[in-house]
Coordinates of C-alpha atoms in Angstrom, one line a residue:
X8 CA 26.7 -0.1 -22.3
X9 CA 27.8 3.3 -22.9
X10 CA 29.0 3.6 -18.8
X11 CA 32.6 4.1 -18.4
X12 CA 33.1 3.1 -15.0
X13 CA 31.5 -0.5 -15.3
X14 CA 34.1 -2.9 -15.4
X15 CA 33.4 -6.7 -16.9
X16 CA 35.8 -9.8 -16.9
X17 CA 34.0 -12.9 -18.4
X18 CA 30.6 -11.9 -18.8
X19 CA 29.8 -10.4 -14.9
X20 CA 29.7 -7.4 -14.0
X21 CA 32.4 -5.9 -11.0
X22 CA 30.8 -3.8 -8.3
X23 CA 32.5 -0.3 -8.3
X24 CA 32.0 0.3 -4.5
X25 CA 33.6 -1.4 -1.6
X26 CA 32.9 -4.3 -0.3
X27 CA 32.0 -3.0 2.5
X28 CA 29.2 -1.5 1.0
X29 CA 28.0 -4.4 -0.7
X30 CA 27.8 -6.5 2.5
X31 CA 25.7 -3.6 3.6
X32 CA 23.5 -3.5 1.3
X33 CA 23.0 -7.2 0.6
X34 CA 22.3 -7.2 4.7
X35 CA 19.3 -4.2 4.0
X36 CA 18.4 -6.1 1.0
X37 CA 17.9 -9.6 2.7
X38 CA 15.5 -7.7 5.5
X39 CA 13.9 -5.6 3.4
X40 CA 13.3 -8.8 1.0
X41 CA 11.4 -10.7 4.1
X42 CA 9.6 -8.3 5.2
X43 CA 8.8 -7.0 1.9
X44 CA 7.5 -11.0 1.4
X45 CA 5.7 -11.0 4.7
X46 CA 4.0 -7.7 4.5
X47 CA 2.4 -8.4 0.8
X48 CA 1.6 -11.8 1.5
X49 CA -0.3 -10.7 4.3
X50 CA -2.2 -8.3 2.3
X51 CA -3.0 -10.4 -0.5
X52 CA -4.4 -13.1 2.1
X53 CA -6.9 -10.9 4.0
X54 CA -7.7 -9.4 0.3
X55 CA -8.2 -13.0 -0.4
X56 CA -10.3 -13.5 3.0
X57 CA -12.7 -11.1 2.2
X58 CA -12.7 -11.1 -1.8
X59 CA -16.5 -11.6 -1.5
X60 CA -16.3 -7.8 0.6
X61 CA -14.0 -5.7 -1.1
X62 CA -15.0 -2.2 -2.2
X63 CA -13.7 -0.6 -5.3
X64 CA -10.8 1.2 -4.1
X65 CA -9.5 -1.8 -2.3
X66 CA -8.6 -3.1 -5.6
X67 CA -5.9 -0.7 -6.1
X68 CA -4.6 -1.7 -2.5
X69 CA -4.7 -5.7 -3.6
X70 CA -3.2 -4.7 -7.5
X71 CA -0.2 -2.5 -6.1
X72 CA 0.6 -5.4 -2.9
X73 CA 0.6 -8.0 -6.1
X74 CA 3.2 -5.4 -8.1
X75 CA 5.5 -5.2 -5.3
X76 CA 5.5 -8.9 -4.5
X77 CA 6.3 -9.3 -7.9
X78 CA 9.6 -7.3 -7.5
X79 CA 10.1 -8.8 -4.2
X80 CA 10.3 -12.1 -6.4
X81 CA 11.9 -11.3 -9.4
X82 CA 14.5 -8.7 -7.7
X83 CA 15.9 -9.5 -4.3
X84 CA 16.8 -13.0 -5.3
X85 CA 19.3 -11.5 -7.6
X86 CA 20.3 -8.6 -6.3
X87 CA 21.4 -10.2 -2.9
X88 CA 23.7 -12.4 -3.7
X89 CA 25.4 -10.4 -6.4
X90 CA 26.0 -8.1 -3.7
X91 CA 27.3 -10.5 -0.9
X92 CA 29.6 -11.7 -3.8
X93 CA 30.6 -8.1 -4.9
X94 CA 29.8 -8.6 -8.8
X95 CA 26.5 -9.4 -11.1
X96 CA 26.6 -13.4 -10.9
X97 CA 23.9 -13.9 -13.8
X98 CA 24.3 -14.0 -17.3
X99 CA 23.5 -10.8 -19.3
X100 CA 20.3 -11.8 -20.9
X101 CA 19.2 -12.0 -16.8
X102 CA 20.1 -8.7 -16.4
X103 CA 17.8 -7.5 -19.1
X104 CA 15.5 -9.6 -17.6
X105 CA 15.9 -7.9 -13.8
X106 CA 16.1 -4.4 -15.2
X107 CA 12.6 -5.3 -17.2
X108 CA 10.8 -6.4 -13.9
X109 CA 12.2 -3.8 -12.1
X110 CA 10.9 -1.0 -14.3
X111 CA 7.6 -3.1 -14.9
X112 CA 6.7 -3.6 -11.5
X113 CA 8.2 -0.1 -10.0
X114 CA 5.8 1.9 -12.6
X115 CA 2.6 -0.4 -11.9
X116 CA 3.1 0.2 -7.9
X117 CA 3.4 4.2 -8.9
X118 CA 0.7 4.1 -11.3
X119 CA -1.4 2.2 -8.6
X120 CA -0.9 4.7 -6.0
X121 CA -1.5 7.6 -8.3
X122 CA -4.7 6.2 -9.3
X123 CA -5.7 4.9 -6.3
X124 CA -5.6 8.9 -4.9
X125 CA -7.1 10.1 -7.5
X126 CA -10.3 7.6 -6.7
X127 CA -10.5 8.9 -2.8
X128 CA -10.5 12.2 -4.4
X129 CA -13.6 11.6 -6.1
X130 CA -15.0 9.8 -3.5
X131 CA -14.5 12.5 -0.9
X132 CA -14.6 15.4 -3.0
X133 CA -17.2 14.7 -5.9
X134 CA -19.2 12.4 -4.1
X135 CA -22.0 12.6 -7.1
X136 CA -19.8 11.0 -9.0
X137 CA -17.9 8.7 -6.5
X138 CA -20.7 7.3 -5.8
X139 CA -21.3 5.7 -9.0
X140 CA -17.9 4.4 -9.0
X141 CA -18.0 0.4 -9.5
X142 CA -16.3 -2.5 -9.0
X143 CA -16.3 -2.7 -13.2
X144 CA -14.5 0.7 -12.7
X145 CA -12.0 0.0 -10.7
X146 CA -10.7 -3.2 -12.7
X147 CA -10.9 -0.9 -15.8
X148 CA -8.6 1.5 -14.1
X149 CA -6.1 -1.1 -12.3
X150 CA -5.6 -2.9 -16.1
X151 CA -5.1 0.5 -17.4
X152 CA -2.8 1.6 -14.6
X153 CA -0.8 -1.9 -15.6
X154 CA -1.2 -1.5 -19.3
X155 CA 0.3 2.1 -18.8
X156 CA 3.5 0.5 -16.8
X157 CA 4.2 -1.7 -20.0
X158 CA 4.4 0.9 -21.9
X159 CA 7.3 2.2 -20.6
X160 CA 8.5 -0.8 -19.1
X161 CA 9.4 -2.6 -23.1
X162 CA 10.5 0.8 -24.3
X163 CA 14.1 0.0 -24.0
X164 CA 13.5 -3.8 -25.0
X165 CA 12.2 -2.0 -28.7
X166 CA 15.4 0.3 -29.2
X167 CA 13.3 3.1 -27.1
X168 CA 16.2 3.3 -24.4
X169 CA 18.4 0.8 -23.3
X170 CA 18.8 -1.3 -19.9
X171 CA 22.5 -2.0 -18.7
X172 CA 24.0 -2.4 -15.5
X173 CA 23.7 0.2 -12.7
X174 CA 26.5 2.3 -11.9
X175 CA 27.1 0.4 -8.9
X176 CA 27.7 -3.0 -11.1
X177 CA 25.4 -5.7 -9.0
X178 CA 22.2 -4.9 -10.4
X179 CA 20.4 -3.8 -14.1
X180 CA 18.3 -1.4 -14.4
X181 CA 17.8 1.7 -17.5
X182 CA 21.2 2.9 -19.1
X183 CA 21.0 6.4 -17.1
X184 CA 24.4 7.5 -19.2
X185 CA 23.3 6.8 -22.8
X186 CA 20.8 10.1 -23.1
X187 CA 24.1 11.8 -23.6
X188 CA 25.3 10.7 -26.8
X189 CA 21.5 9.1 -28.2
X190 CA 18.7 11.4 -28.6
X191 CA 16.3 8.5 -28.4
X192 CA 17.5 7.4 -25.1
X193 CA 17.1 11.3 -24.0
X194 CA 13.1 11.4 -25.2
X195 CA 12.8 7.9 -23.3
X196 CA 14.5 9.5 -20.5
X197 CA 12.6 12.5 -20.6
X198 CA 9.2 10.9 -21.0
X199 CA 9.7 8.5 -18.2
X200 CA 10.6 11.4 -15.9
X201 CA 7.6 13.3 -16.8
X202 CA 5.0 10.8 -17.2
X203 CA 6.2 8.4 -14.6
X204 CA 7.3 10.8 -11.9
X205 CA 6.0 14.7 -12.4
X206 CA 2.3 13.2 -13.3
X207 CA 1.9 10.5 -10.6
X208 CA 3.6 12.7 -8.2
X209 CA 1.6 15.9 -9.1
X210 CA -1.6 13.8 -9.0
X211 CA -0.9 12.4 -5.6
X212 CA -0.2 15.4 -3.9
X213 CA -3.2 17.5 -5.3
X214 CA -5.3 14.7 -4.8
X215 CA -4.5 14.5 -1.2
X216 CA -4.2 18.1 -0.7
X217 CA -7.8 18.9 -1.9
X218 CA -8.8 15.8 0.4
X219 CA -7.2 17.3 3.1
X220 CA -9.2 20.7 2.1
X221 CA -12.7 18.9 2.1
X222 CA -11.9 17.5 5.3
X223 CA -11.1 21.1 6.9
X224 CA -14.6 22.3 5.7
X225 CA -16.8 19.8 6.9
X226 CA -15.1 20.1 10.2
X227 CA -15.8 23.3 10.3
X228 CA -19.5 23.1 9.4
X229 CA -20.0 20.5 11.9
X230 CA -18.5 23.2 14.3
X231 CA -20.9 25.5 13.1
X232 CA -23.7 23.3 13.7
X233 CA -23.3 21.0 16.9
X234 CA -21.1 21.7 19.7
X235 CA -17.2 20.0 19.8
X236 CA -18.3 17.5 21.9
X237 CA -20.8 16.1 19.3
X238 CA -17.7 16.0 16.4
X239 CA -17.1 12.8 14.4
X240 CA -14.2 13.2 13.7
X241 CA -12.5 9.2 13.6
X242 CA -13.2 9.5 10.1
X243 CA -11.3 12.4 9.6
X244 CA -8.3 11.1 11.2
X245 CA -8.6 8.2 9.2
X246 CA -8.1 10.1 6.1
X247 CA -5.3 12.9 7.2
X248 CA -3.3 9.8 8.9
X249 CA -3.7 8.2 5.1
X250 CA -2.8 10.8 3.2
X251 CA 0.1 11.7 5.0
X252 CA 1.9 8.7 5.0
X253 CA 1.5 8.1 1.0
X254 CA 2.7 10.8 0.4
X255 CA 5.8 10.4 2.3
X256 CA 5.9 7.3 1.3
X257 CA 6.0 7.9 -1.8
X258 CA 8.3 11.0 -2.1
X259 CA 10.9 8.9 0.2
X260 CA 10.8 6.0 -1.9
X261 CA 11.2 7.4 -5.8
X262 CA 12.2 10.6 -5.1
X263 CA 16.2 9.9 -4.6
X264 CA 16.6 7.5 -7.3
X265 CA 14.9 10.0 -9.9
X266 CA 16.9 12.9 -8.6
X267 CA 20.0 10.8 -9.2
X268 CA 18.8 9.3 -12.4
X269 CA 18.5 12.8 -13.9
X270 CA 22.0 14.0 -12.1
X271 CA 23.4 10.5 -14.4
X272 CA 21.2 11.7 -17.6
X273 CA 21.9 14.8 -17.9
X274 CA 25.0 15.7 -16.0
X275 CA 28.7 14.5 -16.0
X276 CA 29.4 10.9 -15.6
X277 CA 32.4 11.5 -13.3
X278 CA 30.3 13.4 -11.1
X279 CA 27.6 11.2 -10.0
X280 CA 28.9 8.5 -7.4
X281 CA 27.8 4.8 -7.8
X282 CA 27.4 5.0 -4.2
X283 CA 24.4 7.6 -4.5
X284 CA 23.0 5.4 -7.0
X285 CA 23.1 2.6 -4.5
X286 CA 21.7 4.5 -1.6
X287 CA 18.9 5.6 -4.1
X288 CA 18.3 2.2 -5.1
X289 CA 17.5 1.1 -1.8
X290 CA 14.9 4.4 -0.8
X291 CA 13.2 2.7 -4.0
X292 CA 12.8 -1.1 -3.1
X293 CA 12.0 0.3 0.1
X294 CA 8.7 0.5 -1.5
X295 CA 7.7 -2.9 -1.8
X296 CA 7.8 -2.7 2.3
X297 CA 6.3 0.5 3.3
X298 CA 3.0 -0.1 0.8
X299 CA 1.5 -2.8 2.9
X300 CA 2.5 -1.2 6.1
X301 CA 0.6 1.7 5.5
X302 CA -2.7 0.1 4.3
X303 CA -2.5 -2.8 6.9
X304 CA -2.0 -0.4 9.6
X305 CA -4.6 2.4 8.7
X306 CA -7.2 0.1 7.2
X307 CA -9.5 -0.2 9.9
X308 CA -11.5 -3.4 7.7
X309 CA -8.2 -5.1 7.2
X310 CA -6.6 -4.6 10.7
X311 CA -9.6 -6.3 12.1
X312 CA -10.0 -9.3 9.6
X313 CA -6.3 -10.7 10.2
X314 CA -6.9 -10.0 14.1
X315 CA -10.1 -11.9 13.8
X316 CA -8.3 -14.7 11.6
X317 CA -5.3 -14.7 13.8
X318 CA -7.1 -14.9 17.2
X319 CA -8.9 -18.2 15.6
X320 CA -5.3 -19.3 14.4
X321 CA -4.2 -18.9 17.9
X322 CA -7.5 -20.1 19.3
X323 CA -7.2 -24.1 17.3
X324 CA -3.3 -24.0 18.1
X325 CA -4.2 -23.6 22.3
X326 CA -7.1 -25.8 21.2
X327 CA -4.7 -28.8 19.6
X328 CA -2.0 -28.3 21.9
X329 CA -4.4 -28.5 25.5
X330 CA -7.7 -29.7 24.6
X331 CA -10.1 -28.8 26.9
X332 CA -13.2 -30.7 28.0
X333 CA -16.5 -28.5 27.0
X334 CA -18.6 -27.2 29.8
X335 CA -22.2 -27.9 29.4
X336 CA -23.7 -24.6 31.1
X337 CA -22.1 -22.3 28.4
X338 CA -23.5 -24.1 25.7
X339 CA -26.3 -21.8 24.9
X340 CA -24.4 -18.5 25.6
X341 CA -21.9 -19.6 23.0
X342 CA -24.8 -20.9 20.4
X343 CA -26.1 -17.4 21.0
X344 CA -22.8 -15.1 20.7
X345 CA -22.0 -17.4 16.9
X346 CA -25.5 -16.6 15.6
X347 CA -25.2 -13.1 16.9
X348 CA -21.9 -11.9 16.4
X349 CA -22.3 -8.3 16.7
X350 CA -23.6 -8.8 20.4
X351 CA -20.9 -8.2 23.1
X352 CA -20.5 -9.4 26.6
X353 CA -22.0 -7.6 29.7
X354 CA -19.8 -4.6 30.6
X355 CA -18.5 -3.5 27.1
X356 CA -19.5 0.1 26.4
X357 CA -18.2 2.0 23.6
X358 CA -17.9 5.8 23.5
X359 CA -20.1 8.0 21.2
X360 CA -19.5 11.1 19.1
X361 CA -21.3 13.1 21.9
X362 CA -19.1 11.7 24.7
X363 CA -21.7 9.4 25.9
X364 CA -21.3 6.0 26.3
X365 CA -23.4 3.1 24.5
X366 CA -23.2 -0.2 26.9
X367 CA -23.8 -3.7 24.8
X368 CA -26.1 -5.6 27.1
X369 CA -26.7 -8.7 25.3
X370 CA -25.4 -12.4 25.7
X371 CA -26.1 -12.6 29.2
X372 CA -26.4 -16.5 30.6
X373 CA -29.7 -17.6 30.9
X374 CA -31.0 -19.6 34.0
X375 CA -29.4 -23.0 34.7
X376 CA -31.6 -25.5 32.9
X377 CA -33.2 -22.9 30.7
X378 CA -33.0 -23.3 26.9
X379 CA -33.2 -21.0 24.1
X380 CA -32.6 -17.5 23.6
X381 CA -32.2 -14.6 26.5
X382 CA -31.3 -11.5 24.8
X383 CA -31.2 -7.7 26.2
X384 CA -31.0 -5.7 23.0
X385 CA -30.0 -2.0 23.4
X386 CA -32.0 0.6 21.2
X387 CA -31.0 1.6 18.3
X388 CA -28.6 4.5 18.6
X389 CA -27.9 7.0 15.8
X390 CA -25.6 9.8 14.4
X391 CA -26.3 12.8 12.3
X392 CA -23.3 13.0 9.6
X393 CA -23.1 17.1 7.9
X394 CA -21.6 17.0 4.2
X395 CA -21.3 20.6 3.1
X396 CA -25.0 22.1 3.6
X397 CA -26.7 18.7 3.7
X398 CA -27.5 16.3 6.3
X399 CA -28.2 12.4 7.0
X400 CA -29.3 10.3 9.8
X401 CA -27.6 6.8 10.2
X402 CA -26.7 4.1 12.6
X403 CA -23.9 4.4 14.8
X404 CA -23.1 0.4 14.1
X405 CA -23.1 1.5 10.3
X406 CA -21.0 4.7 10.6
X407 CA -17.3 2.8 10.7
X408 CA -18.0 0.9 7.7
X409 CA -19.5 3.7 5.6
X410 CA -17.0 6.3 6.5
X411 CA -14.4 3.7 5.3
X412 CA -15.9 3.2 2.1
X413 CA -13.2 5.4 0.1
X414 CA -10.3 4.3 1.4

């Protein structure tokens, strides 16, 4: 495969680090690989949960958990035991097959997040336009995004390229030494570095950057128009707290193994350790398990759906495990709480953007042997949201879910 150090007795592949090593990294491999599983199958459930609800950008969120559970699947189940047994155990059409879905699903999780910033861009930024962005749009864009991972993906399955062992010998992935000697392999090289790592990355930083930009000027006209006290600035938060940890997310996770790559590509064979290539290679399946950290974590809509579902879960097990006898008097305070869920128990106050506080008083029990409903409803309270030199009035019980709306 054009690699001088690879070493192959009867078909496998021989690692060319220690064992040691391997053991170590089959060990990260097997964590990262349940977690990985956990984490994205957790995602795609509450995406599932509230299908009916999602926005548009969420669709990049669901498309980019389903890419990296698809090299959760068609990766770690090969690349840990291959490890743990210090040489590639498969036959070599597998390892074409592994270095394919590695590529394949590696560019669609980078395409997604490049895309997917690029959208709360325009939602933040241009909101003319983001606000005609659709549902129709967004599925447009995530088949694109996975359309434009293909591409690349059966380059070196046409003679563009060439997949081969990595330089560590218990995985496949793209023939990083071949450029030298095949000017083919150089322009597929060279393209996928560009358009595959310069672009995406590029995008994602300017994108968030600008983000970061729009959210510095509307804090500073609210400043200029209500006192500190009156600042919404949750929102805000929100979106610096996002765009942060993509974007070290995604430097920490690609960045290594395309710096080495290109060390492989375009520099001396004998200088380029299979060691770094391992290290690398792990920053980049690391991936599959920071992706659906970040979203369930700073996703206020998602946090709360698989609280809600797992306090129910928790609720039947209790319910299975010590039935309880159902008390009578409550009866009607419960039938009131299901048909109005928003309503909270006496004593819960939440705090406003002007430092007051908003008490719930509804729900309260109604006389012993009374029927019906008893409800103390609070007026309506509202909040004034400033957008450059324009203004709008909305309700406070509106302003989580419509601040959210971008990300």
């Amino acid at each position: 495969m054009g690699n001088a150090s690879e070493v192959v007795v009867e078909g496998l592949y021989l690692s060319t680090i220690s064992k040691e090593s391997d053991y170590i990294l089959a060990s990260i491999y097997t964590i990262f690989g349940v977690l990985s599983l956990i984490g994205n199958s957790i995602l795609m459930f509450v995406a599932y949960r509230k299908k009916s609800s999602l926005k548009p950008a969420e669709f990049f969120v669901v498309s980019l958990s389903f890419s990296d559970l698809g090299m959760t699947l068609t990766l770690f189940p090969f690349a840990i035991p291959s490890a743990f047994y210090h040489r590639w155990l498969f036959p070599k059409p597998l390892c074409m097959v592994y270095a394919f879905c590695g590529v394949f699903f590696g560019l669609c999780s980078l395409t997604n997040l490049t895309v997917l910033s690029w959208v709360c861009w325009l939602k933040i930024c241009c909101p003319n336009y983001g606000s005609k962005f659709s549902p129709c749009h967004a599925r447009m864009l995530v088949l694109g995004s996975w359309c434009y991972a293909l591409i690349f993906a059966v380059g070196p399955a046409s003679g563009w390229g060439e997949f081969g062992p990595e330089p560590y010998g218990t995985a496949c992935c793209i023939n990083w030494h071949l450029p030298r000697t095949n000017l083919v392999a150089m322009s597929y090289i060279i393209s996928l570095f560009l358009f595959c790592y310069i672009v995406p990355c590029s995008v994602i930083f300017l994108s968030y950057l600008f983000i970061l930009l729009a959210v510095r000027g509307a804090r500073q006209a609210v400043q200029q128009h209500v006192s500190p006290q009156n600042k919404i600035t949750n929102a805000q938060t929100l979106i610096v707290k996002l765009s942060v940890a993509v974007c070290i997310g995604f430097l920490t996770a690609w960045s290594p193994y395309a710096m080495v790559s290109m060390w492989a590509a375009f520099g001396s064979t004998e200088e380029v350790p299979p060691i770094a290539f391992a290290v690398a290679a792990i920053f980049a399946k690391s991936s599959t398990l920071y992706n659906p950290l970040v979203y369930l974590i700073f996703k206020p809509n998602f946090r709360k759906l698989l609280c809600r579902d797992a306090t129910l879960c928790c609720h039947v097990m209790c319910h299975c495990v010590c039935p309880a006898v159902p008390d009578p008097t409550q009866k009607d305070s419960c039938e009131v709480s299901r048909r109005h869920p928003g309503l909270k128990e006496d004593g819960n106050s939440t705090r406003l953007s002007n430092g007051l506080h908003e008490t719930h008083v509804a729900c309260r029990h109604c006389p012993e042997g009374t029927k019906g409903h008893c409800l103390d409803v609070t007026p309506l309270k509202t909040a004034r949201i400033i957008t450059g030199t324009t203004n709008s009035e909305m309700a406070v019980s509106q302003l989580s879910n419509d601040q959210s709306d971008f990300l």
